[in-house]
Backbone as ProteinMPNN parsed JSONL, in Angstrom:
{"seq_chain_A": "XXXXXXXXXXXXXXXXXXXXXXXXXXXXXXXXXXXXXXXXXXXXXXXXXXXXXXXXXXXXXXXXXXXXXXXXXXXXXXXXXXXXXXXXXXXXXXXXXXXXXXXXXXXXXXXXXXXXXXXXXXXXXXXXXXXXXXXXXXXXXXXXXXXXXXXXXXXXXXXXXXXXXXXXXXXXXXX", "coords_chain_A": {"N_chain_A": [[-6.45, 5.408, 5.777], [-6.954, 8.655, 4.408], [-5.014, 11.519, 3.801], [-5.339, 13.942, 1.747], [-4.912, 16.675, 0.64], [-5.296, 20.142, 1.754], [-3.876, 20.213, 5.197], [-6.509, 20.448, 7.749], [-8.919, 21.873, 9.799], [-11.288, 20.084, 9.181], [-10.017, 17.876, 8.156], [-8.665, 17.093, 10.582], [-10.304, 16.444, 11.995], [-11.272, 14.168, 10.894], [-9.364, 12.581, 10.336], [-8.513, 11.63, 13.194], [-10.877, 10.817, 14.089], [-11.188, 8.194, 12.848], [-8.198, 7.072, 13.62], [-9.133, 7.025, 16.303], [-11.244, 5.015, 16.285], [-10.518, 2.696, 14.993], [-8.689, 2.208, 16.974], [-10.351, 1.804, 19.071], [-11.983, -0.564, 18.16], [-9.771, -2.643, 18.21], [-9.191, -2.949, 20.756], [-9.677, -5.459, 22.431], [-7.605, -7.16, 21.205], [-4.631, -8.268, 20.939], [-1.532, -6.511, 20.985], [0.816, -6.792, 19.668], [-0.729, -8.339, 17.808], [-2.375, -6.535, 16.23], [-3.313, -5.068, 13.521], [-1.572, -2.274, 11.369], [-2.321, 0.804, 11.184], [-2.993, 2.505, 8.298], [-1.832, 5.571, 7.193], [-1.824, 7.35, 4.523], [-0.348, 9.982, 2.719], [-0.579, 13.408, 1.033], [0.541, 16.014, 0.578], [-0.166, 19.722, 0.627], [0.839, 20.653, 3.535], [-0.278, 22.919, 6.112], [-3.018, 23.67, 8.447], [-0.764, 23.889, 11.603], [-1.503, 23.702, 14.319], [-3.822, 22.306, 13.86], [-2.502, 19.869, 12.341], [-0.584, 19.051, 14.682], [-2.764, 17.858, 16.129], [-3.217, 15.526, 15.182], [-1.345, 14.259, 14.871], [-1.277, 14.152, 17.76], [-2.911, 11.898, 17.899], [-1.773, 10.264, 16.736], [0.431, 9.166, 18.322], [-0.583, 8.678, 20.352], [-2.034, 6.205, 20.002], [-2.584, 3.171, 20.39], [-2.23, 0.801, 18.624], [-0.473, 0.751, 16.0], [0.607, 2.96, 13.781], [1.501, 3.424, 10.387], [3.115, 5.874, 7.798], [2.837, 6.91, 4.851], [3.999, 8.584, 1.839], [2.408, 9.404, -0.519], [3.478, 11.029, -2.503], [4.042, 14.238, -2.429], [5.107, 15.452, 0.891], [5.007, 18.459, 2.193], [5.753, 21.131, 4.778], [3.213, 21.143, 6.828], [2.812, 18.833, 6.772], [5.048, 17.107, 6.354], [5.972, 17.128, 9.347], [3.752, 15.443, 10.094], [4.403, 12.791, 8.526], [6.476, 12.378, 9.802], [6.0, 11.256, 12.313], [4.837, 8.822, 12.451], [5.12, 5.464, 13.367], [6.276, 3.552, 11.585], [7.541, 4.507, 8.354], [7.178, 5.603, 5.316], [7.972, 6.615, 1.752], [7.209, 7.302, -1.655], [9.271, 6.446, -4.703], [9.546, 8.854, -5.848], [8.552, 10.286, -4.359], [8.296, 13.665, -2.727], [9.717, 16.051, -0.251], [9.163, 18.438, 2.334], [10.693, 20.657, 4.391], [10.175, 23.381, 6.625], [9.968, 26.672, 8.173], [7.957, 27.723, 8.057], [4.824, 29.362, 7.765], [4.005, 32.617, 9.283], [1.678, 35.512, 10.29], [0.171, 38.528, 11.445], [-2.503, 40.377, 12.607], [-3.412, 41.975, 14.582], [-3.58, 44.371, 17.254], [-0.498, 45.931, 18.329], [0.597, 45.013, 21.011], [-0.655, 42.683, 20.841], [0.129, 41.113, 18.569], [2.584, 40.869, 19.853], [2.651, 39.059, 21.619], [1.593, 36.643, 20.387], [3.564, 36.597, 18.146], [5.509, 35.753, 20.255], [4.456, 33.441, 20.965], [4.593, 32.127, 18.725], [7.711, 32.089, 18.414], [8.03, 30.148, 20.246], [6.591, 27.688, 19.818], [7.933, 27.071, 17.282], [10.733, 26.197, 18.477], [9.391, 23.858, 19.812], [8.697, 22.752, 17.378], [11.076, 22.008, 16.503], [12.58, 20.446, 18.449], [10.975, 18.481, 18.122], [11.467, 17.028, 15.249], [13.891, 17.122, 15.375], [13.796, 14.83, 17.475], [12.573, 12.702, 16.149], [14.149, 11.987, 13.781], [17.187, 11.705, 11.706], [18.513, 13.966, 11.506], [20.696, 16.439, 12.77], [20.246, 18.983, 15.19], [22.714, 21.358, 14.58], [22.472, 21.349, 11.691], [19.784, 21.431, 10.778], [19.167, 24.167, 12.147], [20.799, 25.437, 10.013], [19.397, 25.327, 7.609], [17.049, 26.015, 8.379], [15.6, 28.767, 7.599], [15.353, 28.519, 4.847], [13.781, 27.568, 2.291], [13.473, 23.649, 3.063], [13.908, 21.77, 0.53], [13.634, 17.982, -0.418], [14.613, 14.92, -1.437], [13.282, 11.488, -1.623], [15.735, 9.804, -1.533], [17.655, 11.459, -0.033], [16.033, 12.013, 1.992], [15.434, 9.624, 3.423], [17.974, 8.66, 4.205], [18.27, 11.082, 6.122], [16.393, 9.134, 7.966], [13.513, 10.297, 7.799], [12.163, 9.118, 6.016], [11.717, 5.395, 6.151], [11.775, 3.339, 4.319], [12.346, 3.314, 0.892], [9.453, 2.586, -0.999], [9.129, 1.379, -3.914], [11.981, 1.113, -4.536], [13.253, -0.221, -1.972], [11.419, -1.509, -0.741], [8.071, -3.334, -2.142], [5.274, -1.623, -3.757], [3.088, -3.321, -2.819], [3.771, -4.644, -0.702], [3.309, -2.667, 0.977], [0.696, -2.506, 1.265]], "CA_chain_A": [[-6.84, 6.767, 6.071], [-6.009, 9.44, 3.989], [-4.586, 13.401, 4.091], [-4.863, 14.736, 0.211], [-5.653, 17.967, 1.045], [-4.467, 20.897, 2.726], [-4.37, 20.106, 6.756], [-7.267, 21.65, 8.032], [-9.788, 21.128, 11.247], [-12.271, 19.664, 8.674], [-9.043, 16.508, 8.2], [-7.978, 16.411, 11.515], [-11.401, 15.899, 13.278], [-11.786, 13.213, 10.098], [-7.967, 11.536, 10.764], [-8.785, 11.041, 14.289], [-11.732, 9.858, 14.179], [-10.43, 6.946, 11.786], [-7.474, 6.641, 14.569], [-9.887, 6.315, 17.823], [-11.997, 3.863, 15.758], [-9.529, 1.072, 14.486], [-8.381, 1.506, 18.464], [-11.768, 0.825, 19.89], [-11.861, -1.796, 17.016], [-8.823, -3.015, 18.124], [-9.128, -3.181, 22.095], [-9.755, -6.767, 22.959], [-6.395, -7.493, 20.544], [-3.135, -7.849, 21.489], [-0.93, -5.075, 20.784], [1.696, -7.384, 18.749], [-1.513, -8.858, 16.334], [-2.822, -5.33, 15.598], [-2.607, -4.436, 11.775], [-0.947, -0.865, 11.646], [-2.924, 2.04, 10.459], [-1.879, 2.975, 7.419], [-1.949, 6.398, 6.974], [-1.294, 8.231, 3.18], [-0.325, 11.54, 2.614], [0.095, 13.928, 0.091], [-0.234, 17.242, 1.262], [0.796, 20.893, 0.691], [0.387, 21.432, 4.409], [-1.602, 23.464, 6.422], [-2.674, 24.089, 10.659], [-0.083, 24.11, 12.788], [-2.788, 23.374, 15.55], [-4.807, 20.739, 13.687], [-1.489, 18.679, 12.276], [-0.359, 18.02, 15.887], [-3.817, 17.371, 17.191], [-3.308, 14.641, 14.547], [-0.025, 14.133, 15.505], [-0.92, 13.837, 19.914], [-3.606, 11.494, 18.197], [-1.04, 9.07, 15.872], [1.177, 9.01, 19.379], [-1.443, 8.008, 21.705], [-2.501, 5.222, 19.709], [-2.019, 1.51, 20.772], [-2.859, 0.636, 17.33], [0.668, 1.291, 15.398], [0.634, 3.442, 12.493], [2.441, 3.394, 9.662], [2.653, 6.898, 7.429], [3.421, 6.792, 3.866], [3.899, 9.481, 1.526], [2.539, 9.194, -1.926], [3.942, 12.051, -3.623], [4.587, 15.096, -1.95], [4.74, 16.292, 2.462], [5.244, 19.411, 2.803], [5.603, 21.48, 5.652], [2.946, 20.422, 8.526], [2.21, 16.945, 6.049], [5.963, 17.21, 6.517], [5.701, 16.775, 10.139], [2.757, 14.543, 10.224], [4.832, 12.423, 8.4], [7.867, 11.749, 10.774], [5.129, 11.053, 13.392], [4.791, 7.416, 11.984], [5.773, 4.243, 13.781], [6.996, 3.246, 10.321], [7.588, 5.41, 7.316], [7.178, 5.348, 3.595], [8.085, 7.672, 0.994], [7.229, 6.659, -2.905], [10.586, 6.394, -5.506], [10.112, 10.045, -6.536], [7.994, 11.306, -3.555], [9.347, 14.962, -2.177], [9.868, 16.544, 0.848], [9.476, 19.926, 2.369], [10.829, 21.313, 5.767], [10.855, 24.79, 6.612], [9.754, 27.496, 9.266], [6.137, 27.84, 7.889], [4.302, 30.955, 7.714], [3.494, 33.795, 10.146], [1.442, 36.937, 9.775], [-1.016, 38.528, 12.402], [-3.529, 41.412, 11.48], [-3.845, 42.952, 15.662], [-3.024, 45.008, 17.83], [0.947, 45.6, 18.728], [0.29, 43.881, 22.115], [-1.637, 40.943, 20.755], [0.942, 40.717, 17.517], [3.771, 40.655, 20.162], [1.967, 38.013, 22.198], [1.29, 36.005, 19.077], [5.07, 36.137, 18.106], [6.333, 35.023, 21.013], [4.002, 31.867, 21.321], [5.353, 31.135, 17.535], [8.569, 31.157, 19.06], [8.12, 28.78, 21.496], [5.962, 26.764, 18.464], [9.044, 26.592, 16.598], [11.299, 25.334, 19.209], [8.617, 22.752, 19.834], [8.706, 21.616, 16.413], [12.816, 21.982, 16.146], [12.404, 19.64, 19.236], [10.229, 16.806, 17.178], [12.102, 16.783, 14.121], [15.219, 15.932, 15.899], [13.898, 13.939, 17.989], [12.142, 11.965, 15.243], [14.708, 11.468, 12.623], [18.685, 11.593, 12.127], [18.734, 15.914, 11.273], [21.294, 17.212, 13.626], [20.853, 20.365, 15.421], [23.649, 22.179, 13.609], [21.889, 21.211, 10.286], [18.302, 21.981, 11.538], [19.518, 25.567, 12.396], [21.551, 25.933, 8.719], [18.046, 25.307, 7.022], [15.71, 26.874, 9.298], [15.199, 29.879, 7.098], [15.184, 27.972, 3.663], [12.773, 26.005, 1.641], [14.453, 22.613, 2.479], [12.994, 20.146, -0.244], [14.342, 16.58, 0.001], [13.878, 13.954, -2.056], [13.01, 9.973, -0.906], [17.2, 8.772, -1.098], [17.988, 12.255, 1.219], [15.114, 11.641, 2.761], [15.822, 7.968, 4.005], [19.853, 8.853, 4.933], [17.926, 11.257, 7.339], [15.643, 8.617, 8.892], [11.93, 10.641, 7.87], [11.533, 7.473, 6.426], [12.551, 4.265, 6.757], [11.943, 2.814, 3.37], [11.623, 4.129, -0.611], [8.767, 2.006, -2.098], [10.15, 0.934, -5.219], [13.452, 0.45, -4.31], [13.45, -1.023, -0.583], [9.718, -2.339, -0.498], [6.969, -3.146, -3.413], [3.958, -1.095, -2.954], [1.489, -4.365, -2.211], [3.819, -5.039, 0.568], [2.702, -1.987, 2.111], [-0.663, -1.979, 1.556]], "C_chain_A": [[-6.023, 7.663, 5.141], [-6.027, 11.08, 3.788], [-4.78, 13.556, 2.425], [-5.249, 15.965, -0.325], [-4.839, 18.658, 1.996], [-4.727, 20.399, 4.493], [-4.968, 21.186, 7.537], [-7.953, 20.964, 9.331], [-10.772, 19.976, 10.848], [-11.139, 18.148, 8.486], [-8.887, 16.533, 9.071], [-8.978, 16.164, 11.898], [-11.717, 14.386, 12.177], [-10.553, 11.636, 10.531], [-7.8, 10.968, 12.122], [-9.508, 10.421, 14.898], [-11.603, 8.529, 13.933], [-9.538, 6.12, 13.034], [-8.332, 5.986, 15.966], [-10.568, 5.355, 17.068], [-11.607, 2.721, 16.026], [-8.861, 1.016, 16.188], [-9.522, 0.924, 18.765], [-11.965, -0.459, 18.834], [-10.796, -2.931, 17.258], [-8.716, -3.6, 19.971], [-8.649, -4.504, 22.239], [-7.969, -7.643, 22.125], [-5.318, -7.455, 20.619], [-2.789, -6.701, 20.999], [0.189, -5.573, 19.327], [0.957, -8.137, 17.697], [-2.42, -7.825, 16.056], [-2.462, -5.048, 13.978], [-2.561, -2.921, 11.949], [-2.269, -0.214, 10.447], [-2.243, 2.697, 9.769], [-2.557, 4.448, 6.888], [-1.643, 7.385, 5.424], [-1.488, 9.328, 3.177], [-0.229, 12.149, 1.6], [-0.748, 15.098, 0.062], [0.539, 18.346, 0.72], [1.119, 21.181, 2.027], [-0.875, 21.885, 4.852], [-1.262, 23.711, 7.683], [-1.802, 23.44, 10.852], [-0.874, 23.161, 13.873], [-3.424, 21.948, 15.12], [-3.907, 19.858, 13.225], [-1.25, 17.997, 13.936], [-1.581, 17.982, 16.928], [-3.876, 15.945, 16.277], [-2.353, 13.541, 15.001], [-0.333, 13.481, 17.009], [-2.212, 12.405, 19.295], [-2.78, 9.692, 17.587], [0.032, 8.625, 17.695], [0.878, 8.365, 20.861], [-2.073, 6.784, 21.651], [-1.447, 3.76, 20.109], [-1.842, 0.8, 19.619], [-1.237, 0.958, 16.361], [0.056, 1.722, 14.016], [1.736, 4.067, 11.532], [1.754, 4.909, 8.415], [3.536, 6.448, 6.372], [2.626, 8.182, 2.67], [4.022, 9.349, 0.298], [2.206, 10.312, -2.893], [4.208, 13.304, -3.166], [3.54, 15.66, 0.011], [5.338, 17.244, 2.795], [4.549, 20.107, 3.919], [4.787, 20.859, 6.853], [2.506, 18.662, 7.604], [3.581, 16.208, 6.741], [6.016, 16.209, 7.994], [5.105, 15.475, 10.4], [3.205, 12.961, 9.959], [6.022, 11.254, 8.88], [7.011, 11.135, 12.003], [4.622, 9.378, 13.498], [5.445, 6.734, 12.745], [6.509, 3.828, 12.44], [6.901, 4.203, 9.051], [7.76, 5.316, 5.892], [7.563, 6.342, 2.693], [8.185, 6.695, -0.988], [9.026, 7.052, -3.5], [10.692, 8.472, -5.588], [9.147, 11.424, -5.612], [9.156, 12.719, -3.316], [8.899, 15.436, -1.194], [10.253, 18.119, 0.96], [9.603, 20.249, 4.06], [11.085, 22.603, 5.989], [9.922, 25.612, 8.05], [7.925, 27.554, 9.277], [6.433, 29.239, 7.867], [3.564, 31.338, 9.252], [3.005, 35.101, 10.05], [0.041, 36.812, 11.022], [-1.904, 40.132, 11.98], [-4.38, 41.972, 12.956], [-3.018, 43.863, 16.421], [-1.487, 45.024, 18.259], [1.192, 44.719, 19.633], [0.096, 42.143, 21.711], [-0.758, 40.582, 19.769], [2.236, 40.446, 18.198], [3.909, 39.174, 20.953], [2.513, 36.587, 21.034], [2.652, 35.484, 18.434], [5.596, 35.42, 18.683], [6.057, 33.816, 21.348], [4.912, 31.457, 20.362], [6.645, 30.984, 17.591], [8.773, 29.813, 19.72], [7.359, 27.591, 20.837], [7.238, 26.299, 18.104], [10.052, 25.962, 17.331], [10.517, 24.099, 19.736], [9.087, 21.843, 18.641], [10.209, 21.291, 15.935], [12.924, 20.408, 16.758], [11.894, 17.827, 18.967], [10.903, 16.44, 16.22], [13.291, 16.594, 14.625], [14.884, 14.774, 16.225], [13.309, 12.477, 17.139], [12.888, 11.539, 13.765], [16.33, 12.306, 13.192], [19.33, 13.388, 11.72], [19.045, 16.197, 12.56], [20.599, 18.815, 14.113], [21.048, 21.396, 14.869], [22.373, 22.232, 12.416], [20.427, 21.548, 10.403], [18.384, 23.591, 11.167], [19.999, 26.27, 10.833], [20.59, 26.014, 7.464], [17.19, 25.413, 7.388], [14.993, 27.8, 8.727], [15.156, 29.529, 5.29], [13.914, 27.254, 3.374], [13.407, 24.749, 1.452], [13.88, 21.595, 1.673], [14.13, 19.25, -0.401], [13.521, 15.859, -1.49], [13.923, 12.64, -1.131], [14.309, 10.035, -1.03], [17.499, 9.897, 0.122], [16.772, 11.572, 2.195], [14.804, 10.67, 3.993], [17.106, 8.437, 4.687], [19.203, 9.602, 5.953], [16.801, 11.091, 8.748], [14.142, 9.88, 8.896], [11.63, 10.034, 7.525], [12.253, 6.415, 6.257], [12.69, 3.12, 5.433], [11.639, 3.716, 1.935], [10.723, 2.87, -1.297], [9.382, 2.102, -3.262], [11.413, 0.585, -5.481], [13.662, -0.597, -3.292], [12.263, -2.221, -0.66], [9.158, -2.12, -1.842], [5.78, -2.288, -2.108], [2.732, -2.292, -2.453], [1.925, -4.884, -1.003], [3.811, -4.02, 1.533], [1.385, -1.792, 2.076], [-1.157, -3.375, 2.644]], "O_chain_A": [[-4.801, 7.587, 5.011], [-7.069, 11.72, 3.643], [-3.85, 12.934, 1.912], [-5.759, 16.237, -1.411], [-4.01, 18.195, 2.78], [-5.888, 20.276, 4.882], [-4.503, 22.263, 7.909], [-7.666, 19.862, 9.799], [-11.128, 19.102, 11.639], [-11.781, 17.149, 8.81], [-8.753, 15.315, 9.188], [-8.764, 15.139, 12.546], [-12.405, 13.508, 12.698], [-10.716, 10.45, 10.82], [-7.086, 9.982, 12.304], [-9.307, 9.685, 15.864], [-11.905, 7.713, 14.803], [-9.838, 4.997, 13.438], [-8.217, 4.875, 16.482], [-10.15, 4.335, 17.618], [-11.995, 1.902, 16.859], [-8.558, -0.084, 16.65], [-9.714, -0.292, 18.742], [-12.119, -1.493, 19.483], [-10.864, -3.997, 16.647], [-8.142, -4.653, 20.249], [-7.449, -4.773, 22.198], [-7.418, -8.607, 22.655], [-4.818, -6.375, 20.307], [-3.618, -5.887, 20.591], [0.326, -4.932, 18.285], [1.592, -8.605, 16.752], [-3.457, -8.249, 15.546], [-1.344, -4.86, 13.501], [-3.427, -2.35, 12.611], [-2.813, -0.62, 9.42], [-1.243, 3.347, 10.074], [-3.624, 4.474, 6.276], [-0.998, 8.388, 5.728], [-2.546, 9.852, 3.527], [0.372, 11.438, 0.794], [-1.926, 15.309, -0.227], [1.702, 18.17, 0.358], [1.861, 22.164, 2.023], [-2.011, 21.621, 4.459], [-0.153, 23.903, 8.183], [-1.795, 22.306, 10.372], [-0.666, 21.961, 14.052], [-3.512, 20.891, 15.744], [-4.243, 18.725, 13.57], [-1.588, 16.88, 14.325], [-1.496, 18.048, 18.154], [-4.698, 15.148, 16.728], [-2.534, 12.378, 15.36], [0.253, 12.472, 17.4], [-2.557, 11.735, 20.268], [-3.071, 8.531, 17.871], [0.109, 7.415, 17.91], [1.479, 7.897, 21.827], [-2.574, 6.212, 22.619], [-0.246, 3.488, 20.106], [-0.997, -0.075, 19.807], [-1.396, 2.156, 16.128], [-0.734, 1.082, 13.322], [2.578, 4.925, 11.799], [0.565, 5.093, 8.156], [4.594, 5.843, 6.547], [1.469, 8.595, 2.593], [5.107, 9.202, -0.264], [1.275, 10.529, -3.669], [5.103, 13.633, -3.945], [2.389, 15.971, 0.316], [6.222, 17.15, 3.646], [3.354, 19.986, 4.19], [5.346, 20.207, 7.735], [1.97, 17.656, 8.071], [3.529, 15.182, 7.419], [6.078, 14.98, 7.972], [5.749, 14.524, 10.844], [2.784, 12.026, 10.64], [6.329, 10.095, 8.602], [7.688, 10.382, 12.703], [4.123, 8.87, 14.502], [6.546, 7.214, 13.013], [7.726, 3.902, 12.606], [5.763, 4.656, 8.927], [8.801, 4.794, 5.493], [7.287, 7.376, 3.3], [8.96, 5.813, -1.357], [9.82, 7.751, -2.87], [11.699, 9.156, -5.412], [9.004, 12.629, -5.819], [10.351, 12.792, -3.602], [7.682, 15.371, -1.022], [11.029, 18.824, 0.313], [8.662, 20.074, 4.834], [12.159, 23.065, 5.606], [9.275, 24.904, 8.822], [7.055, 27.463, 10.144], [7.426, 29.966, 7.907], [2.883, 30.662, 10.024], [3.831, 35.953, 9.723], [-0.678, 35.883, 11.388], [-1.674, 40.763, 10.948], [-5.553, 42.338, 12.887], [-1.828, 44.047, 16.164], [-1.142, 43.897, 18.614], [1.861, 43.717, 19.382], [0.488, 41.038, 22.088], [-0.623, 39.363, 19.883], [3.103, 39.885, 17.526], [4.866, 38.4, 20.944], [3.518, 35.877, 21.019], [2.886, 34.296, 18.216], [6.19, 34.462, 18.189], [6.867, 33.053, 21.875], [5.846, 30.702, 20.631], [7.114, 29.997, 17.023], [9.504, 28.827, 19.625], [7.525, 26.487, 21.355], [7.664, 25.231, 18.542], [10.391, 24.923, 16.764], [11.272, 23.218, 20.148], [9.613, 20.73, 18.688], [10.46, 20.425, 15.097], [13.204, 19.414, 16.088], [12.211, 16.698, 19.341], [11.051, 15.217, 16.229], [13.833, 15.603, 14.135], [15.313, 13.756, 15.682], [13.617, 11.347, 17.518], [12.336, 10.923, 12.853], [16.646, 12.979, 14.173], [20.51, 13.739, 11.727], [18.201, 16.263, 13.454], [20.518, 19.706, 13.268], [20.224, 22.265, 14.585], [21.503, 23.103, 12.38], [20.224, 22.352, 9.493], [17.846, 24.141, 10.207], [19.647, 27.405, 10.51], [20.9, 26.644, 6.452], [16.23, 24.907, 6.805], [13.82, 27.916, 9.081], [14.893, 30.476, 4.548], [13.23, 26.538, 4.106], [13.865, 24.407, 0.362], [13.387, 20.59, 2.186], [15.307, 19.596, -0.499], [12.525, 16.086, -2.177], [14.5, 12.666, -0.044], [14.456, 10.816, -0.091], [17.603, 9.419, 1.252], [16.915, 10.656, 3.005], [14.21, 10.837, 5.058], [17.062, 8.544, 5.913], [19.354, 9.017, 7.025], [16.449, 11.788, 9.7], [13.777, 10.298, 9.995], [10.62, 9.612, 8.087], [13.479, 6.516, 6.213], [13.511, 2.203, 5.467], [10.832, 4.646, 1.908], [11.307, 2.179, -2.131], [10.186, 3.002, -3.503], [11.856, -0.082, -6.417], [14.149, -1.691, -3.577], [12.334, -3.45, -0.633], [9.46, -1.192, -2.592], [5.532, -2.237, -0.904], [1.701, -2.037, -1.83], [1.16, -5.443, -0.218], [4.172, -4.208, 2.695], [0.87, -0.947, 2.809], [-2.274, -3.389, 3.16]]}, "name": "protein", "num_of_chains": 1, "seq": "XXXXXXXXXXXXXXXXXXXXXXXXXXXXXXXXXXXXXXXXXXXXXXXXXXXXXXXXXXXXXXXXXXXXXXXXXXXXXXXXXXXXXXXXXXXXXXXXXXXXXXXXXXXXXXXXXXXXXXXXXXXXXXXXXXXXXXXXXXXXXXXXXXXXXXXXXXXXXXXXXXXXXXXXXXXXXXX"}
């Protein structure tokens, strides 16, 4: 399955489809002789909304999937990314974590509204990215308001993924 494109509704209703499939494909099959869904990325980003409908759909699967990132995940790819049962990142892939964008175009009411969900968004996703890789807290908070780009060796030291193709793994032993 693959993201190479901005994350939009038109990829996530496509990436989940793919996901419920290879499950119903997969039912009658143990759980431990399943071949993982291998997911490739290489994204600028994109929804908010439609990454973690991608996201509640990589999490719900019985089906393990493995996410590998051939050549650049930023922001919600970013995400999408850490969301992997197993994780890939090419030799010279790159990485982007940051706050995202916000802008609303109503009323004071409805723009204050609107704010305060994307609060409670962002502590959501503070919430995943800890809990999904080895980024403290502290360090979370100290690059919250930056463009943090990573490369694959940072990348790995903070567990978004778990191997660098080309160094750790060949690429035919992840395909």
């Amino acid at each position: 399955v693959y993201i190479n494109d901005i994350i939009d509704q038109e990829i996530a209703e496509q990436v989940v489809y793919h996901i419920a499939r290879y499950n119903i494909q997969d039912k009658n099959i143990s759980l431990k002789k399943r071949k993982p869904i291998k997911l490739f990325i290489c994204s600028p980003g994109g929804s908010v909304d439609d990454g973690f409908r991608i996201i509640s759909a990589i999490e719900s699967s019985r089906t393990p999937i493995h996410t590998i990132n051939t050549g650049y995940c930023y922001s919600m790819a970013f995400l999408l990314l850490i969301s992997g049962d197993v994780r890939y990142g090419m030799q010279y892939s790159t990485y982007l974590l940051h706050e995202g964008e916000f802008g609303s175009y109503n009323s004071d009411s409805k723009a204050t509204d609107e704010f305060e969900f994307n609060l409670l968004r962002n502590a959501m996703i503070k919430e995943y990215v800890l809990s999904r890789t080895q980024i403290s807290s502290q360090e979370y908070e100290q690059n919250r308001r930056k463009e943090w780009y990573m490369f694959s060796d940072t990348a790995k030291e903070k567990s978004v993924i778990d191997f660098i193709i080309g160094n750790d793994i060949m690429f035919d032993d992840v395909l």
